[in-house]
């Protein structure tokens, strides 16, 4: 399961992760990206207090581990900037109007789960966690708690945390076959 999940990219990876998490987390809600964008969120749960951002990077686009690390950090920093309502260049306020239409009124994000199809290097952790500290210090924190926790997980962690059965393995294999046709 872990290897097959890691082989997926883009929307196929995000869809498989959403199916998996939706099976185990009551109240798991995907966030459609259309028509105005997903505001940096791919899904929420726990009445909006837990946020999920997915990244299924294209394997052939990033050939070396360093390139993958940079792509992962860049992608997730971009999502986090949106959640913290910051402009990436100078960390000034940049209103994210869509968050108010996604999160329940009066709720703030307490935990952010970053799910990626490649997590084979700890080198992504420092830059992402450091960015969160910087963003908390610069943000008005209208939608994210100041003591927000962030965790990055890959296919191995997802498989270990959410039990895998034969049906799950068959579904992800079928998705891989469809993606390769």
CSV table of C-alpha atoms in Angstrom, one decimal:
chain,number,residue,atom,x,y,z
A,1,UNK,CA,0.0,0.0,0.0
A,2,UNK,CA,2.7,2.4,1.0
A,3,UNK,CA,4.6,2.0,-2.3
A,4,UNK,CA,1.5,2.1,-4.4
A,5,UNK,CA,0.2,5.3,-2.7
A,6,UNK,CA,3.7,6.9,-3.1
A,7,UNK,CA,3.5,6.2,-6.9
A,8,UNK,CA,0.3,8.4,-7.2
A,9,UNK,CA,0.6,12.1,-7.9
A,10,UNK,CA,-1.6,15.2,-8.3
A,11,UNK,CA,-5.3,14.8,-7.9
A,12,UNK,CA,-5.1,11.0,-7.8
A,13,UNK,CA,-2.9,11.1,-4.7
A,14,UNK,CA,-5.2,13.7,-3.0
A,15,UNK,CA,-8.3,11.7,-3.8
A,16,UNK,CA,-6.8,8.5,-2.4
A,17,UNK,CA,-5.7,10.3,0.8
A,18,UNK,CA,-9.2,11.9,1.1
A,19,UNK,CA,-10.8,8.5,0.8
A,20,UNK,CA,-8.5,7.0,3.3
A,21,UNK,CA,-8.9,9.7,5.9
A,22,UNK,CA,-12.7,10.0,5.3
A,23,UNK,CA,-13.0,6.3,6.2
A,24,UNK,CA,-11.4,6.8,9.7
A,25,UNK,CA,-12.2,10.4,10.7
A,26,UNK,CA,-15.8,11.3,11.5
A,27,UNK,CA,-16.7,14.7,10.0
A,28,UNK,CA,-13.9,14.6,7.4
A,29,UNK,CA,-14.8,17.1,4.7
A,30,UNK,CA,-13.0,17.7,1.5
A,31,UNK,CA,-12.9,21.3,0.2
A,32,UNK,CA,-13.7,21.7,-3.5
A,33,UNK,CA,-11.2,24.0,-5.3
A,34,UNK,CA,-13.9,25.3,-7.6
A,35,UNK,CA,-15.1,28.0,-8.3
A,36,UNK,CA,-13.0,30.3,-6.1
A,37,UNK,CA,-10.2,28.1,-5.0
A,38,UNK,CA,-9.7,26.0,-1.8
A,39,UNK,CA,-8.1,28.8,0.3
A,40,UNK,CA,-5.1,26.6,0.9
A,41,UNK,CA,-7.2,23.8,2.3
A,42,UNK,CA,-7.8,20.4,0.8
A,43,UNK,CA,-10.0,19.1,3.6
A,44,UNK,CA,-11.1,19.9,7.2
A,45,UNK,CA,-12.4,17.9,10.2
A,46,UNK,CA,-13.2,18.4,13.8
A,47,UNK,CA,-15.6,21.2,13.0
A,48,UNK,CA,-12.8,23.1,11.1
A,49,UNK,CA,-10.2,22.8,13.9
A,50,UNK,CA,-8.1,20.4,11.9
A,51,UNK,CA,-6.9,21.2,8.4
A,52,UNK,CA,-5.4,19.0,5.7
A,53,UNK,CA,-3.1,20.0,2.8
A,54,UNK,CA,-2.1,17.4,0.3
A,55,UNK,CA,0.7,17.4,-2.2
A,56,UNK,CA,1.2,14.6,-4.7
A,57,UNK,CA,4.3,15.8,-6.4
A,58,UNK,CA,5.0,14.6,-9.9
A,59,UNK,CA,7.8,12.0,-9.8
A,60,UNK,CA,9.4,12.7,-13.1
A,61,UNK,CA,9.5,16.4,-12.6
A,62,UNK,CA,11.8,16.3,-9.6
A,63,UNK,CA,14.6,13.8,-10.2
A,64,UNK,CA,16.8,14.3,-7.0
A,65,UNK,CA,15.9,14.2,-3.4
A,66,UNK,CA,17.0,17.9,-3.0
A,67,UNK,CA,14.6,18.9,-5.8
A,68,UNK,CA,11.8,17.1,-4.1
A,69,UNK,CA,12.6,18.6,-0.8
A,70,UNK,CA,12.5,22.1,-2.3
A,71,UNK,CA,9.2,21.5,-4.1
A,72,UNK,CA,7.6,20.1,-0.9
A,73,UNK,CA,8.7,23.1,1.2
A,74,UNK,CA,7.6,25.6,-1.4
A,75,UNK,CA,4.2,24.0,-1.9
A,76,UNK,CA,3.4,23.7,1.8
A,77,UNK,CA,4.7,27.1,2.6
A,78,UNK,CA,2.3,28.5,0.0
A,79,UNK,CA,-0.6,26.7,1.5
A,80,UNK,CA,0.4,27.9,5.0
A,81,UNK,CA,0.7,31.5,3.8
A,82,UNK,CA,-2.9,31.3,2.6
A,83,UNK,CA,-4.1,29.9,5.9
A,84,UNK,CA,-2.2,32.6,7.9
A,85,UNK,CA,-3.5,35.3,5.4
A,86,UNK,CA,0.0,36.5,4.5
A,87,UNK,CA,1.7,37.7,1.4
A,88,UNK,CA,4.7,35.5,0.7
A,89,UNK,CA,7.1,38.3,-0.2
A,90,UNK,CA,7.0,40.4,2.9
A,91,UNK,CA,4.6,38.6,5.2
A,92,UNK,CA,2.1,41.4,5.2
A,93,UNK,CA,-1.7,40.8,5.6
A,94,UNK,CA,-3.4,39.3,2.5
A,95,UNK,CA,-7.0,38.6,3.2
A,96,UNK,CA,-8.2,35.1,2.4
A,97,UNK,CA,-12.0,35.7,1.9
A,98,UNK,CA,-12.7,32.0,1.1
A,99,UNK,CA,-11.7,30.9,4.6
A,100,UNK,CA,-14.7,32.5,6.1
A,101,UNK,CA,-16.9,30.5,3.7
A,102,UNK,CA,-15.2,27.2,4.6
A,103,UNK,CA,-14.6,27.3,8.3
A,104,UNK,CA,-17.5,27.4,10.8
A,105,UNK,CA,-18.1,30.8,12.3
A,106,UNK,CA,-15.9,31.4,15.4
A,107,UNK,CA,-13.7,28.3,14.8
A,108,UNK,CA,-9.9,28.5,14.2
A,109,UNK,CA,-7.5,25.8,13.0
A,110,UNK,CA,-5.7,24.1,15.8
A,111,UNK,CA,-3.8,21.5,13.9
A,112,UNK,CA,-2.6,21.3,10.3
A,113,UNK,CA,-1.8,17.9,8.7
A,114,UNK,CA,0.5,18.2,5.6
A,115,UNK,CA,0.2,15.0,3.6
A,116,UNK,CA,2.8,14.3,0.9
A,117,UNK,CA,3.5,11.3,-1.4
A,118,UNK,CA,7.2,11.6,-0.7
A,119,UNK,CA,8.6,12.0,2.8
A,120,UNK,CA,12.0,10.4,2.7
A,121,UNK,CA,14.0,13.2,4.2
A,122,UNK,CA,13.8,15.1,7.4
A,123,UNK,CA,15.3,18.1,5.6
A,124,UNK,CA,11.8,19.4,4.9
A,125,UNK,CA,10.8,19.6,8.5
A,126,UNK,CA,13.0,22.5,9.7
A,127,UNK,CA,12.0,24.9,6.9
A,128,UNK,CA,8.3,24.2,7.2
A,129,UNK,CA,8.2,24.4,11.0
A,130,UNK,CA,10.4,27.5,11.0
A,131,UNK,CA,8.0,29.1,8.5
A,132,UNK,CA,5.0,28.3,10.7
A,133,UNK,CA,6.7,30.2,13.6
A,134,UNK,CA,7.4,33.2,11.3
A,135,UNK,CA,3.8,33.1,10.0
A,136,UNK,CA,2.3,33.0,13.5
A,137,UNK,CA,4.4,36.1,14.4
A,138,UNK,CA,3.3,38.0,11.4
A,139,UNK,CA,-0.3,36.9,11.0
A,140,UNK,CA,-3.4,38.4,12.5
A,141,UNK,CA,-4.3,34.7,13.2
A,142,UNK,CA,-8.0,35.2,12.3
A,143,UNK,CA,-8.4,31.6,11.2
A,144,UNK,CA,-5.4,29.8,12.8
A,145,UNK,CA,-4.6,29.5,16.5
A,146,UNK,CA,-1.3,31.0,17.6
A,147,UNK,CA,-0.4,27.7,19.1
A,148,UNK,CA,-1.3,25.7,16.0
A,149,UNK,CA,0.5,22.4,15.6
A,150,UNK,CA,1.7,21.1,12.2
A,151,UNK,CA,2.7,17.6,11.2
A,152,UNK,CA,4.0,16.3,7.9
A,153,UNK,CA,3.2,12.7,7.0
A,154,UNK,CA,4.0,10.6,4.0
A,155,UNK,CA,2.6,7.3,2.7
A,156,UNK,CA,4.4,5.2,5.4
A,157,UNK,CA,2.9,7.3,8.2
A,158,UNK,CA,-0.5,7.2,6.6
A,159,UNK,CA,-0.4,3.4,6.3
A,160,UNK,CA,0.8,3.0,9.8
A,161,UNK,CA,-1.8,5.4,11.4
A,162,UNK,CA,-4.8,4.2,9.4
A,163,UNK,CA,-5.1,0.4,9.2
A,164,UNK,CA,-4.8,-1.0,5.7
A,165,UNK,CA,-7.0,-3.9,4.6
A,166,UNK,CA,-7.2,-5.9,1.4
A,167,UNK,CA,-10.0,-3.6,0.0
A,168,UNK,CA,-7.7,-0.5,0.5
A,169,UNK,CA,-4.8,-2.2,-1.3
A,170,UNK,CA,-7.1,-3.2,-4.2
A,171,UNK,CA,-8.5,0.3,-4.5
A,172,UNK,CA,-5.2,2.1,-4.6
A,173,UNK,CA,-3.8,-0.5,-7.1
A,174,UNK,CA,-6.8,0.1,-9.3
A,175,UNK,CA,-6.4,3.9,-9.1
A,176,UNK,CA,-2.7,3.4,-10.1
A,177,UNK,CA,-3.8,1.3,-13.1
A,178,UNK,CA,-6.3,3.9,-14.2
A,179,UNK,CA,-3.7,6.7,-13.8
A,180,UNK,CA,-1.2,4.9,-16.0
A,181,UNK,CA,-3.7,4.1,-18.8
